[in-house]
RNA sequence: GGGGUGGUAGUUCAGAUUGGUUAGAAUACCGGCCUGUCACGUCGGUGGUCGCGGGUUCGAGCCCCGUCCACCCCGCCA
């Protein structure tokens, strides 16, 4: 009967146990030999005493990562040899039988040292042997089990949707799969099962869920992989509140049972407009106390055009960002922050250092004060409630530039000044997103996706679709978007109307989305849903720095797998069978 | 497509400010010694295409150009 290493306790003293595992470390004292045996539960110390020379000689062959089975008697350790750092530190196993199940070459890296990312990924199966990686993937499994338990208890039906499906024109770049049976035709891997789950609502599966891989061929980030896992949920006969309710119950249970963390029963809500106004960002990290404060109304009549001009222009804003105790910031630090906002197009970074408010304008230091009426500066200080030794940064320009640069600045300040409580969990809903984004060429694109229902729009009256709001909502945890969804359009003519607003030709829209449009005309119920980024959620819950750490076999930033060396070239016959010709003339392709 | 950081022993790193003898450390590995360690100790040893290619120079790990890989970011990601 197998026992797990760290499950052996002092109550088993003098009983015989058998363990399987890997040699973690071995300590050879000549006459006596200690071996730390490791399995996924932990470590237990094996002792090979000098009284059994044959066994000792056999044990002398043991090296790190050899796979062994050992039987022996559990012994209580004498008080002076107890190791309090080890869960099993009060006992050890006096070995009577040892089997070397497999030998191991020395590992390319030690389990007890940091490893470069490249090496980790190349020998991923060895890296996953580490206890921190074991814990993360086991945590992930617990999380998905709990999700299935909770959702099936709530009457949700788990339904699989196709992986080989149709490419749609909107959204991210598709991964394509050539069809052999229909040369020149291609499947796409799903960016999400969006349309399928809506079709399932039409079918009458009024509560659907699926834990499903999604694929997007876009550039990677620390929190973005080309294939990632969503918890996809859709419900019929619901409004926003029902989806949010279900989400709050689920997330609360996950945090309570997996982390023993109690989140608010209802999550705070911010509208998109409020979030952008206060944080410059639609996924603010609320652990960071800094906020943006509009000061346009105070500076619009000043002669300082850098502020006055955007203060008067539509689509522009002027904001202040107060940094408590920031007055001690060095010239170099401020230069670095200026570079940071420069990445987003800011021409500079104006600031005021507050040294002594009692002295009025003379108690302030700033390169820009001289351009202002002194009372305006004092009004700004009052508005942001600046105190002695504070620093106030300013951003002025187009909404998008100010929001992007100042929210990046806010994040960086949060890190640099340790304003963020790393133990805290701050979750919120962001609601009332605009329906559309207006691109530089004036073209509208859906902010969420083109099936999102608008919020109370009178199509005949309101001819400014860029101002329309949608029934979309995002769930934001510690500054990361961990879920997003919407109430969908269930009316065919409304859907056609939105396609039209997006500039789709009627014929093209009918062609691309025929299956959805048809379905909407056969008694589609009102419905809506949400999709959770499982990788991101697990990343946050396990305090990991990268999504790669919670994915067993992740890709590199250039979307390659260092373990399998995918993607790779294929023989020409394989291409011919698929009616594919490669334009790439790299030497590897010639082989 | 763009900006940044890194690549030196199996591994993790130093050496790069000032170009100069045989490129170091720790750890791992191999061998010896050691009966209570738990990052065991100790003595000795093996181990290098300094990512790759080119250039400057009497001489390049170090300077210059190009390139590849990994990571972080911008663009991109409905």
CSV table of C-alpha atoms (C1' of nucleotides) in Angstrom, one decimal, chain A residues 22-28 33-38 43-46 48 62-66 68 110-113, chain B residues 27-29 37-40:
chain,number,residue,atom,x,y,z
A,22,UNK,CA,12.0,11.1,-6.3
A,23,UNK,CA,15.3,11.6,-4.6
A,24,UNK,CA,15.3,15.3,-3.6
A,25,UNK,CA,18.7,15.4,-1.8
A,26,UNK,CA,21.0,12.8,-0.4
A,27,UNK,CA,23.5,13.2,2.4
A,28,UNK,CA,26.2,10.6,2.6
A,33,UNK,CA,23.1,7.9,4.5
A,34,UNK,CA,20.1,10.2,4.5
A,35,UNK,CA,17.8,10.6,1.5
A,36,UNK,CA,15.1,13.1,1.2
A,37,UNK,CA,12.3,11.4,-0.8
A,38,UNK,CA,9.9,13.8,-2.5
A,43,UNK,CA,9.3,15.4,1.6
A,44,UNK,CA,10.2,12.6,4.1
A,45,UNK,CA,13.7,11.6,5.3
A,46,UNK,CA,14.9,8.1,4.7
A,48,UNK,CA,20.0,4.0,5.7
A,62,UNK,CA,21.2,7.1,-5.4
A,63,UNK,CA,21.5,10.4,-7.1
A,64,UNK,CA,19.2,13.4,-7.4
A,65,UNK,CA,15.9,12.6,-9.2
A,66,UNK,CA,16.3,8.9,-9.1
A,68,UNK,CA,12.6,5.0,-5.9
A,110,UNK,CA,18.5,22.4,-10.0
A,111,UNK,CA,15.1,22.4,-8.3
A,112,UNK,CA,16.6,24.7,-5.7
A,113,UNK,CA,17.8,27.6,-7.9
B,27,U,C1',26.1,25.2,-7.3
B,28,A,C1',25.7,20.7,-10.0
B,29,C,C1',28.8,16.6,-11.7
B,37,U,C1',22.6,15.1,8.6
B,38,C,C1',18.6,17.9,6.7
B,39,A,C1',21.4,23.9,1.7
B,40,C,C1',25.7,18.1,5.8
